[in-house]
mmCIF file of C-alpha atoms in Angstrom:
data_model
loop_
_atom_site.group_PDB
_atom_site.id
_atom_site.type_symbol
_atom_site.label_atom_id
_atom_site.label_comp_id
_atom_site.label_asym_id
_atom_site.label_seq_id
_atom_site.Cartn_x
_atom_site.Cartn_y
_atom_site.Cartn_z
ATOM 1 C CA MET A 205 4.105 12.949 24.317
ATOM 2 C CA SER A 206 -0.562 14.116 22.839
ATOM 3 C CA PRO A 207 -1.987 10.858 22.039
ATOM 4 C CA ASP A 208 -1.920 12.550 18.746
ATOM 5 C CA LEU A 209 1.485 12.678 18.274
ATOM 6 C CA ALA A 210 1.567 9.250 19.665
ATOM 7 C CA TRP A 211 -0.811 7.852 17.297
ATOM 8 C CA ALA A 212 1.256 9.733 14.186
ATOM 9 C CA LEU A 213 4.565 7.962 15.400
ATOM 10 C CA ALA A 214 2.244 4.996 15.149
ATOM 11 C CA THR A 215 0.889 5.711 11.389
ATOM 12 C CA GLY A 216 4.053 6.713 9.585
ATOM 13 C CA GLY A 217 4.394 9.727 10.679
ATOM 14 C CA PRO A 218 5.057 12.606 12.014
ATOM 15 C CA TRP A 219 3.125 14.410 10.171
ATOM 16 C CA PRO A 220 2.553 17.569 7.331
ATOM 17 C CA ASP A 221 0.607 20.421 9.943
ATOM 18 C CA PRO A 222 -2.371 22.125 8.198
ATOM 19 C CA GLU A 223 -1.699 25.070 9.829
ATOM 20 C CA ALA A 224 1.954 25.222 8.297
ATOM 21 C CA LEU A 225 0.777 24.516 4.696
ATOM 22 C CA ARG A 226 -0.549 27.278 2.254
ATOM 23 C CA GLY A 227 -2.040 25.946 -1.258
ATOM 24 C CA ASP A 228 -3.022 21.577 -1.326
ATOM 25 C CA ALA A 229 -0.900 21.275 0.267
ATOM 26 C CA ARG A 230 -2.615 21.990 3.005
ATOM 27 C CA PHE A 231 -5.742 21.297 1.756
ATOM 28 C CA MET A 232 -3.886 17.903 1.128
ATOM 29 C CA ALA A 233 -1.825 17.572 4.227
ATOM 30 C CA LEU A 234 -6.153 16.964 5.281
ATOM 31 C CA ALA A 235 -7.077 14.672 3.622
ATOM 32 C CA LEU A 236 -3.623 12.639 4.661
ATOM 33 C CA ARG A 237 -5.350 13.892 8.946
ATOM 34 C CA GLU A 238 -8.712 12.593 7.795
ATOM 35 C CA GLY A 239 -6.192 9.130 5.936
ATOM 36 C CA LEU A 240 -5.876 8.509 9.360
ATOM 37 C CA LYS A 241 -8.581 7.325 10.786
ATOM 38 C CA GLY A 242 -8.516 5.153 8.916
ATOM 39 C CA VAL A 243 -6.178 3.208 10.212
ATOM 40 C CA GLY A 244 -5.960 -0.440 11.631
ATOM 41 C CA LEU A 245 -9.622 -0.536 9.661
ATOM 42 C CA ALA A 246 -9.746 -1.053 5.780
ATOM 43 C CA SER A 247 -7.296 -3.474 5.333
ATOM 44 C CA PRO A 248 -6.663 -5.348 3.169
ATOM 45 C CA ASN A 249 -7.718 -2.278 1.502
ATOM 46 C CA PRO A 250 -5.199 1.237 2.531
ATOM 47 C CA PRO A 251 -6.838 4.066 4.616
ATOM 48 C CA VAL A 252 -7.911 6.807 1.823
ATOM 49 C CA GLY A 253 -8.222 10.430 2.603
ATOM 50 C CA CYS A 254 -10.152 12.640 0.504
ATOM 51 C CA VAL A 255 -11.231 15.926 0.943
ATOM 52 C CA ILE A 256 -13.201 18.272 -0.836
ATOM 53 C CA VAL A 257 -12.388 22.071 -1.552
ATOM 54 C CA LYS A 258 -14.060 24.919 -3.552
ATOM 55 C CA GLU A 259 -13.904 28.487 -3.653
ATOM 56 C CA ALA A 260 -10.389 27.737 -0.704
ATOM 57 C CA ARG A 261 -13.053 26.022 1.372
ATOM 58 C CA VAL A 262 -12.796 22.236 3.225
ATOM 59 C CA ILE A 263 -16.988 21.573 2.118
ATOM 60 C CA GLY A 264 -16.586 17.719 2.654
ATOM 61 C CA ALA A 265 -13.732 15.041 3.983
ATOM 62 C CA GLY A 266 -14.251 11.164 4.114
ATOM 63 C CA VAL A 267 -12.138 8.642 4.303
ATOM 64 C CA HIS A 268 -12.344 4.894 3.985
ATOM 65 C CA THR A 269 -12.802 2.751 7.468
ATOM 66 C CA ARG A 270 -13.615 -0.366 5.647
ATOM 67 C CA ALA A 271 -13.485 -3.129 2.841
ATOM 68 C CA GLY A 272 -16.664 -3.770 0.849
ATOM 69 C CA ASP A 273 -17.661 0.021 2.793
ATOM 70 C CA PRO A 274 -17.353 2.957 0.149
ATOM 71 C CA HIS A 275 -14.228 4.051 -1.062
ATOM 72 C CA ALA A 276 -12.954 7.684 0.550
ATOM 73 C CA GLU A 277 -14.070 9.162 -2.453
ATOM 74 C CA ILE A 278 -18.058 8.646 -1.884
ATOM 75 C CA MET A 279 -17.904 9.359 1.572
ATOM 76 C CA ALA A 280 -17.122 13.007 1.374
ATOM 77 C CA LEU A 281 -19.445 13.586 -2.200
ATOM 78 C CA ARG A 282 -22.120 12.297 0.473
ATOM 79 C CA ASP A 283 -20.072 14.451 3.466
ATOM 80 C CA ALA A 284 -21.239 17.672 0.702
ATOM 81 C CA GLU A 285 -24.275 16.961 0.019
ATOM 82 C CA ALA A 286 -25.584 16.155 3.696
ATOM 83 C CA ARG A 287 -24.020 19.633 4.040
ATOM 84 C CA GLY A 288 -25.873 20.835 1.371
ATOM 85 C CA GLU A 289 -22.792 21.753 -0.614
ATOM 86 C CA ASP A 290 -23.154 21.145 -4.081
ATOM 87 C CA PRO A 291 -19.408 19.639 -5.158
ATOM 88 C CA ARG A 292 -19.174 20.394 -9.101
ATOM 89 C CA GLY A 293 -16.215 22.577 -10.209
ATOM 90 C CA GLY A 294 -14.840 22.188 -7.059
ATOM 91 C CA THR A 295 -11.592 20.729 -6.825
ATOM 92 C CA ALA A 296 -10.876 16.677 -5.001
ATOM 93 C CA PHE A 297 -7.081 16.101 -2.955
ATOM 94 C CA VAL A 298 -6.984 12.129 -1.934
ATOM 95 C CA THR A 299 -4.560 10.858 -0.218
ATOM 96 C CA LEU A 300 -4.268 8.058 -3.497
ATOM 97 C CA GLU A 301 -4.764 7.219 -6.137
ATOM 98 C CA PRO A 302 -8.614 7.159 -7.342
ATOM 99 C CA CYS A 303 -10.293 3.230 -8.522
ATOM 100 C CA CYS A 304 -10.731 2.795 -11.985
ATOM 101 C CA HIS A 305 -11.879 -0.712 -12.304
ATOM 102 C CA HIS A 306 -15.637 -2.129 -9.943
ATOM 103 C CA GLY A 307 -13.900 -4.597 -7.132
ATOM 104 C CA ARG A 308 -17.261 -4.535 -4.095
ATOM 105 C CA THR A 309 -18.008 -1.275 -4.332
ATOM 106 C CA PRO A 310 -17.532 1.331 -8.324
ATOM 107 C CA PRO A 311 -14.703 3.102 -9.546
ATOM 108 C CA CYS A 312 -13.760 6.052 -7.506
ATOM 109 C CA THR A 313 -13.167 8.287 -10.738
ATOM 110 C CA LEU A 314 -17.004 7.803 -11.928
ATOM 111 C CA ALA A 315 -18.417 8.699 -9.048
ATOM 112 C CA LEU A 316 -16.283 12.366 -8.911
ATOM 113 C CA ILE A 317 -16.758 12.700 -13.266
ATOM 114 C CA GLN A 318 -21.002 12.135 -12.185
ATOM 115 C CA ALA A 319 -20.216 14.793 -9.177
ATOM 116 C CA GLY A 320 -19.114 17.378 -12.065
ATOM 117 C CA LEU A 321 -15.781 18.449 -10.369
ATOM 118 C CA ALA A 322 -13.489 20.550 -12.162
ATOM 119 C CA ARG A 323 -9.855 19.066 -10.686
ATOM 120 C CA VAL A 324 -8.316 16.101 -8.458
ATOM 121 C CA VAL A 325 -6.037 16.118 -6.473
ATOM 122 C CA VAL A 326 -3.561 12.705 -6.166
ATOM 123 C CA GLY A 327 -0.709 13.050 -3.377
ATOM 124 C CA VAL A 328 1.276 9.185 -4.683
ATOM 125 C CA ARG A 329 -0.162 6.682 -7.573
ATOM 126 C CA ASP A 330 -1.820 3.737 -6.946
ATOM 127 C CA PRO A 331 0.715 0.959 -8.168
ATOM 128 C CA ASN A 332 -1.883 -1.588 -7.964
ATOM 129 C CA PRO A 333 -1.918 -3.165 -11.174
ATOM 130 C CA ARG A 334 -5.605 -2.860 -11.900
ATOM 131 C CA VAL A 335 -4.941 1.296 -10.907
ATOM 132 C CA ASP A 336 -1.416 2.468 -12.348
ATOM 133 C CA GLY A 337 -2.293 5.558 -13.736
ATOM 134 C CA GLY A 338 -5.551 4.227 -15.306
ATOM 135 C CA GLY A 339 -7.523 6.488 -12.738
ATOM 136 C CA LEU A 340 -5.636 9.603 -13.407
ATOM 137 C CA ALA A 341 -6.132 8.334 -17.641
ATOM 138 C CA ILE A 342 -9.549 9.165 -17.001
ATOM 139 C CA LEU A 343 -10.163 11.534 -15.079
ATOM 140 C CA ARG A 344 -8.189 13.975 -17.653
ATOM 141 C CA ALA A 345 -9.534 12.168 -20.486
ATOM 142 C CA GLN A 346 -13.131 13.022 -18.820
ATOM 143 C CA GLY A 347 -11.520 17.383 -18.925
ATOM 144 C CA LEU A 348 -10.921 17.468 -15.692
ATOM 145 C CA ALA A 349 -8.270 18.865 -14.679
ATOM 146 C CA VAL A 350 -5.220 16.223 -12.864
ATOM 147 C CA GLU A 351 -1.575 16.894 -10.764
ATOM 148 C CA GLU A 352 -0.368 13.738 -8.369
ATOM 149 C CA GLY A 353 2.762 14.048 -5.873
ATOM 150 C CA VAL A 354 1.455 17.295 -3.721
ATOM 151 C CA LEU A 355 3.398 15.315 -0.705
ATOM 152 C CA GLU A 356 4.155 12.495 -2.683
ATOM 153 C CA GLU A 357 6.931 12.084 0.606
ATOM 154 C CA ALA A 358 4.524 11.993 3.230
ATOM 155 C CA CYS A 359 1.144 9.953 1.066
ATOM 156 C CA ALA A 360 3.827 7.486 0.092
ATOM 157 C CA ARG A 361 4.871 6.849 3.753
ATOM 158 C CA PHE A 362 1.495 6.987 4.580
ATOM 159 C CA HIS A 363 0.052 3.989 2.802
ATOM 160 C CA ALA A 364 3.686 1.506 2.501
ATOM 161 C CA PRO A 365 2.296 -1.003 3.689
ATOM 162 C CA PHE A 366 -0.642 -1.159 1.538
ATOM 163 C CA PHE A 367 1.812 -0.849 -1.687
ATOM 164 C CA LYS A 368 4.072 -3.573 -0.174
ATOM 165 C CA LEU A 369 0.865 -5.535 0.662
ATOM 166 C CA ILE A 370 0.338 -5.081 -3.472
ATOM 167 C CA ARG A 371 3.739 -5.433 -4.506
ATOM 168 C CA THR A 372 4.659 -8.671 -1.805
ATOM 169 C CA GLY A 373 1.716 -10.523 -0.596
ATOM 170 C CA LEU A 374 3.090 -9.516 3.363
ATOM 171 C CA PRO A 375 2.016 -7.775 5.432
ATOM 172 C CA TRP A 376 4.263 -4.247 6.454
ATOM 173 C CA VAL A 377 6.155 -5.808 10.472
ATOM 174 C CA SER A 378 6.418 -3.257 12.645
ATOM 175 C CA LEU A 379 8.805 -4.376 15.536
ATOM 176 C CA LYS A 380 8.643 -2.236 19.268
ATOM 177 C CA LEU A 381 10.801 -3.305 22.007
ATOM 178 C CA ALA A 382 11.802 -1.254 25.540
ATOM 179 C CA LEU A 383 15.055 -0.946 26.155
ATOM 180 C CA GLY A 384 17.085 0.394 28.968
ATOM 181 C CA SER A 385 20.099 2.313 29.028
ATOM 182 C CA ASP A 386 22.240 -0.626 28.481
ATOM 183 C CA GLY A 387 20.552 -1.727 25.619
ATOM 184 C CA ALA A 388 18.866 -4.667 27.962
ATOM 185 C CA LEU A 389 15.050 -5.673 28.120
ATOM 186 C CA GLY A 390 15.638 -7.243 31.846
ATOM 187 C CA PRO A 391 16.979 -9.916 33.968
ATOM 188 C CA GLU A 392 15.508 -13.219 32.364
ATOM 189 C CA GLY A 393 13.624 -14.390 32.655
ATOM 190 C CA ARG A 394 12.058 -11.827 34.874
ATOM 191 C CA PRO A 395 9.414 -9.265 33.411
ATOM 192 C CA THR A 396 11.086 -5.905 34.157
ATOM 193 C CA PRO A 397 9.207 -2.498 32.866
ATOM 194 C CA VAL A 398 11.336 0.010 31.028
ATOM 195 C CA THR A 399 8.857 2.644 31.290
ATOM 196 C CA PRO A 400 6.562 4.105 32.870
ATOM 197 C CA SER A 401 2.706 3.191 32.163
ATOM 198 C CA GLU A 402 1.308 6.680 30.926
ATOM 199 C CA VAL A 403 4.321 6.278 28.276
ATOM 200 C CA GLN A 404 3.253 1.913 27.888
ATOM 201 C CA GLN A 405 -1.352 4.009 27.289
ATOM 202 C CA LEU A 406 0.486 6.044 24.298
ATOM 203 C CA ALA A 407 2.681 3.068 22.649
ATOM 204 C CA HIS A 408 -0.886 1.027 22.115
ATOM 205 C CA ALA A 409 -1.402 2.871 19.667
ATOM 206 C CA LEU A 410 0.861 1.070 17.789
ATOM 207 C CA ARG A 411 -1.739 -2.636 18.447
ATOM 208 C CA ARG A 412 -4.536 0.316 17.288
ATOM 209 C CA ALA A 413 -2.254 0.459 14.233
ATOM 210 C CA ALA A 414 -1.675 -3.381 13.506
ATOM 211 C CA GLU A 415 -4.347 -5.297 12.972
ATOM 212 C CA ALA A 416 -2.306 -8.435 14.521
ATOM 213 C CA ILE A 417 0.011 -8.230 17.210
ATOM 214 C CA VAL A 418 2.720 -12.080 17.733
ATOM 215 C CA VAL A 419 4.963 -12.490 20.472
ATOM 216 C CA GLY A 420 7.358 -15.747 20.798
ATOM 217 C CA ARG A 421 6.396 -18.031 23.002
ATOM 218 C CA HIS A 422 8.672 -17.159 25.683
ATOM 219 C CA THR A 423 6.858 -13.587 26.062
ATOM 220 C CA ALA A 424 3.465 -15.316 26.824
ATOM 221 C CA GLU A 425 5.239 -17.237 29.898
ATOM 222 C CA VAL A 426 7.069 -14.529 30.972
ATOM 223 C CA ASP A 427 5.342 -11.909 30.989
ATOM 224 C CA ASP A 428 1.364 -13.757 31.628
ATOM 225 C CA PRO A 429 0.217 -11.000 28.584
ATOM 226 C CA GLN A 430 -3.116 -10.641 27.596
ATOM 227 C CA LEU A 431 -2.283 -8.061 24.208
ATOM 228 C CA THR A 432 -4.993 -6.910 23.880
ATOM 229 C CA ASP A 433 -5.615 -4.075 21.870
ATOM 230 C CA ARG A 434 -6.286 -1.197 24.673
ATOM 231 C CA TRP A 435 -5.949 2.098 23.038
ATOM 232 C CA PRO A 436 -8.163 5.440 24.360
ATOM 233 C CA ALA A 437 -10.978 5.653 22.220
ATOM 234 C CA PRO A 438 -13.538 3.448 20.974
ATOM 235 C CA SER A 439 -12.877 0.647 18.157
ATOM 236 C CA ALA A 440 -15.272 0.510 14.987
ATOM 237 C CA PRO A 441 -17.432 -2.778 16.088
ATOM 238 C CA HIS A 442 -16.338 -3.787 13.049
ATOM 239 C CA ARG A 443 -12.471 -4.009 14.206
ATOM 240 C CA THR A 444 -10.573 -7.512 13.868
ATOM 241 C CA PHE A 445 -7.101 -7.684 16.354
ATOM 242 C CA TYR A 446 -5.388 -11.457 15.833
ATOM 243 C CA ARG A 447 -3.536 -12.353 18.936
ATOM 244 C CA VAL A 448 0.044 -14.648 17.733
ATOM 245 C CA VAL A 449 1.949 -16.360 19.705
ATOM 246 C CA LEU A 450 4.500 -18.262 18.051
ATOM 247 C CA ASP A 451 4.353 -21.834 20.122
ATOM 248 C CA ARG A 452 5.382 -24.454 18.375
ATOM 249 C CA GLU A 453 5.078 -27.194 20.043
ATOM 250 C CA GLY A 454 2.205 -25.650 21.908
ATOM 251 C CA ARG A 455 3.964 -25.827 25.725
ATOM 252 C CA VAL A 456 2.222 -22.403 26.743
ATOM 253 C CA SER A 457 0.097 -22.774 29.400
ATOM 254 C CA PRO A 458 -3.880 -23.810 28.434
ATOM 255 C CA GLU A 459 -4.817 -19.916 31.413
ATOM 256 C CA ALA A 460 -2.459 -18.219 29.890
ATOM 257 C CA ARG A 461 -3.888 -15.064 30.101
ATOM 258 C CA VAL A 462 -3.317 -14.720 25.995
ATOM 259 C CA TRP A 463 -6.069 -17.442 25.972
ATOM 260 C CA GLN A 464 -8.466 -16.146 27.279
ATOM 261 C CA ALA A 465 -11.806 -14.916 25.312
ATOM 262 C CA VAL A 466 -12.027 -11.169 24.423
ATOM 263 C CA GLN A 467 -14.372 -9.795 21.254
ATOM 264 C CA GLY A 468 -13.450 -9.228 17.963
ATOM 265 C CA GLN A 469 -9.305 -9.482 19.232
ATOM 266 C CA PRO A 470 -8.529 -13.611 18.497
ATOM 267 C CA ALA A 471 -5.960 -15.456 19.759
ATOM 268 C CA LEU A 472 -4.321 -17.868 17.370
ATOM 269 C CA ARG A 473 -1.187 -19.741 17.664
ATOM 270 C CA ALA A 474 2.073 -20.838 15.278
ATOM 271 C CA VAL A 475 2.395 -24.457 16.150
ATOM 272 C CA THR A 476 4.241 -26.822 13.592
ATOM 273 C CA GLY A 477 3.263 -29.995 15.121
ATOM 274 C CA ASP A 478 0.134 -31.528 16.594
ATOM 275 C CA PRO A 479 -0.093 -29.956 20.103
ATOM 276 C CA GLN A 480 -2.917 -30.999 22.346
ATOM 277 C CA PRO A 481 -5.829 -28.313 20.640
ATOM 278 C CA LEU A 482 -7.437 -25.351 23.100
ATOM 279 C CA ARG A 483 -10.589 -24.489 23.395
ATOM 280 C CA GLY A 484 -11.043 -20.876 22.341
ATOM 281 C CA VAL A 485 -8.104 -20.608 19.907
ATOM 282 C CA GLU A 486 -7.551 -21.912 16.795
ATOM 283 C CA ASP A 487 -3.986 -23.083 15.413
ATOM 284 C CA LEU A 488 -1.413 -21.667 12.332
ATOM 285 C CA HIS A 489 -0.014 -24.776 11.348
ATOM 286 C CA LEU A 490 3.625 -23.631 9.788
ATOM 287 C CA PRO A 491 5.969 -24.964 8.667
ATOM 288 C CA PRO A 492 9.912 -25.890 10.638
ATOM 289 C CA GLY A 493 11.567 -22.534 9.747
ATOM 290 C CA PRO A 494 14.443 -20.454 11.674
ATOM 291 C CA GLY A 495 14.336 -20.235 15.186
ATOM 292 C CA GLY A 496 10.922 -21.587 15.097
ATOM 293 C CA CYS A 497 8.504 -21.947 12.730
ATOM 294 C CA SER A 498 8.786 -19.884 9.111
ATOM 295 C CA LEU A 499 7.806 -16.080 9.410
ATOM 296 C CA ARG A 500 7.317 -15.996 5.517
ATOM 297 C CA HIS A 501 4.496 -18.022 6.034
ATOM 298 C CA LEU A 502 2.795 -16.682 9.553
ATOM 299 C CA LEU A 503 2.875 -13.401 7.419
ATOM 300 C CA HIS A 504 1.364 -14.762 4.701
ATOM 301 C CA GLU A 505 -1.741 -16.862 6.310
ATOM 302 C CA LEU A 506 -2.844 -13.902 8.052
ATOM 303 C CA ALA A 507 -2.445 -11.479 5.210
ATOM 304 C CA ALA A 508 -4.803 -14.413 3.611
ATOM 305 C CA LEU A 509 -7.130 -12.964 6.942
ATOM 306 C CA GLY A 510 -6.998 -9.421 5.637
ATOM 307 C CA VAL A 511 -4.221 -8.539 7.981
ATOM 308 C CA GLY A 512 -2.151 -5.475 6.395
ATOM 309 C CA ARG A 513 0.030 -4.554 9.123
ATOM 310 C CA VAL A 514 1.359 -6.762 12.346
ATOM 311 C CA LEU A 515 3.370 -5.452 15.885
ATOM 312 C CA VAL A 516 6.254 -7.723 16.820
ATOM 313 C CA GLU A 517 6.210 -7.215 20.093
ATOM 314 C CA GLY A 518 7.473 -10.027 22.091
ATOM 315 C CA GLY A 519 10.895 -10.584 22.127
ATOM 316 C CA GLY A 520 14.427 -9.492 20.916
ATOM 317 C CA ARG A 521 15.777 -12.868 19.892
ATOM 318 C CA LEU A 522 12.182 -12.881 18.045
ATOM 319 C CA ALA A 523 12.923 -9.194 16.420
ATOM 320 C CA ARG A 524 16.387 -10.134 15.698
ATOM 321 C CA THR A 525 15.193 -12.753 13.720
ATOM 322 C CA PHE A 526 12.884 -11.600 11.984
ATOM 323 C CA LEU A 527 15.310 -8.390 11.353
ATOM 324 C CA GLU A 528 17.816 -11.337 10.285
ATOM 325 C CA GLN A 529 15.548 -12.743 7.581
ATOM 326 C CA GLY A 530 14.070 -9.292 6.238
ATOM 327 C CA LEU A 531 10.756 -9.772 7.404
ATOM 328 C CA ALA A 532 10.454 -6.055 9.559
ATOM 329 C CA ASP A 533 9.772 -3.089 7.709
ATOM 330 C CA GLU A 534 10.549 -0.239 11.068
ATOM 331 C CA PHE A 535 11.968 -0.531 13.936
ATOM 332 C CA HIS A 536 10.505 1.559 17.660
ATOM 333 C CA ARG A 537 12.553 1.673 20.228
ATOM 334 C CA PHE A 538 11.485 3.282 23.550
ATOM 335 C CA GLN A 539 15.084 4.288 24.710
ATOM 336 C CA SER A 540 14.698 4.641 27.895
ATOM 337 C CA ASP A 541 17.738 6.536 30.319
ATOM 338 C CA ARG A 542 17.872 4.431 32.849
ATOM 339 C CA PRO A 543 19.574 0.365 33.006
ATOM 340 C CA ALA A 544 17.590 -2.044 32.059
ATOM 341 C CA GLY A 545 19.550 -5.209 32.975
ATOM 342 C CA GLY A 546 20.746 -8.062 32.328
ATOM 343 C CA ALA A 547 21.328 -8.723 28.601
ATOM 344 C CA PRO A 548 21.758 -6.536 25.272
ATOM 345 C CA VAL A 549 19.286 -6.855 23.333
ATOM 346 C CA ALA A 550 22.176 -6.771 19.821
ATOM 347 C CA LEU A 551 19.904 -5.764 16.815
ATOM 348 C CA ALA A 552 21.410 -4.697 13.221
ATOM 349 C CA LEU A 553 18.649 -2.308 11.751
ATOM 350 C CA PRO A 554 19.302 -2.271 7.898
ATOM 351 C CA GLY A 555 21.398 0.154 6.198
ATOM 352 C CA ALA A 556 19.036 1.823 4.895
ATOM 353 C CA TRP A 557 17.046 2.448 7.704
ATOM 354 C CA ARG A 558 17.331 5.907 8.328
ATOM 355 C CA LEU A 559 15.932 7.315 12.656
ATOM 356 C CA ARG A 560 12.800 8.714 11.430
ATOM 357 C CA ALA A 561 11.020 10.607 14.385
ATOM 358 C CA SER A 562 12.995 10.952 17.645
ATOM 359 C CA VAL A 563 10.176 11.914 20.850
ATOM 360 C CA PRO A 564 11.352 12.694 24.149
ATOM 361 C CA TRP A 565 9.281 11.568 26.967
ATOM 362 C CA PRO A 566 10.906 11.925 30.610
ATOM 363 C CA GLY A 567 13.432 9.358 31.049
ATOM 364 C CA GLY A 568 13.984 8.433 27.929
ATOM 365 C CA ARG A 569 12.667 8.161 24.382
ATOM 366 C CA TRP A 570 10.709 7.091 21.813
ATOM 367 C CA GLU A 571 11.958 6.398 18.286
ATOM 368 C CA VAL A 572 11.414 5.934 15.214
ATOM 369 C CA TRP A 573 13.620 4.054 12.511
ATOM 370 C CA ARG A 574 12.361 3.085 9.400
#
């Protein structure tokens, strides 16, 4: 399995291959490829991708990578200018409907109109009430040809985390477990490697795609993990990755590795009481809930920090609780061909979920249920 495939699985793919497509679909697939560069960086904004095409040739490409910075359409127009290309009469392919309101940046519809583009092709409409078809209407009113729904399913799947945040105020939640052929995590109270180190490294794509990782107290105590983002490619300096431990009574040792300071990756402790403070660790005070603290409140707290995607990586009980409360959106199961030992983990996935991808690795497979 390649890092590119691991990244695709971590971001909701596999994604359409531009080389296997023609016409508008090919260029939208290229825009999606641009958008992948913004995952884990743009939240709470969507990681929109855009390419500018003229005479069947890409003359500019851009992606949104930071809230408050220029959007993908502006970056693509700037790229065309830097290449010495004239976008007038060209076509913009955008994975998400261009914005039409003044926020932290000017509306992208205005920039596309002023650039003299003749046509705009959109993957999926933006459900944000401040947009929701308004961007398309403005472009049409100004005489641009507008087409929507090109690679719509893929674009909607790619932007699903943003859509959930807009509609519910909650971040997207990905569950990840490594299970043996017996459906177990390993003997109780003992760390048990289920996947080989090279697969574990590829699984770090899930951390790079998220802005927060959550584990329970038991995982923090037994495995003593750092919970850091160790994806091979360097990350943007502005990226923040929160390391969250559900430790309602403050029982995890102050010497635990997860509390060690890591630049750009602050540790948070979710508590329900008033335990002894930990130096350099912020406490999230949550109301009690099933199994400990209120997971819904936790997700709202993380959304308030700008988190759009959460990875739940710690423990079968925690994964089961997220599923039982209807708070999970997808499940990444690393299934080994060898037994792990211990009690099998009983997980009831939502009936509407389907197996989206199953990619083998020597000795097992990576499954994505969504």
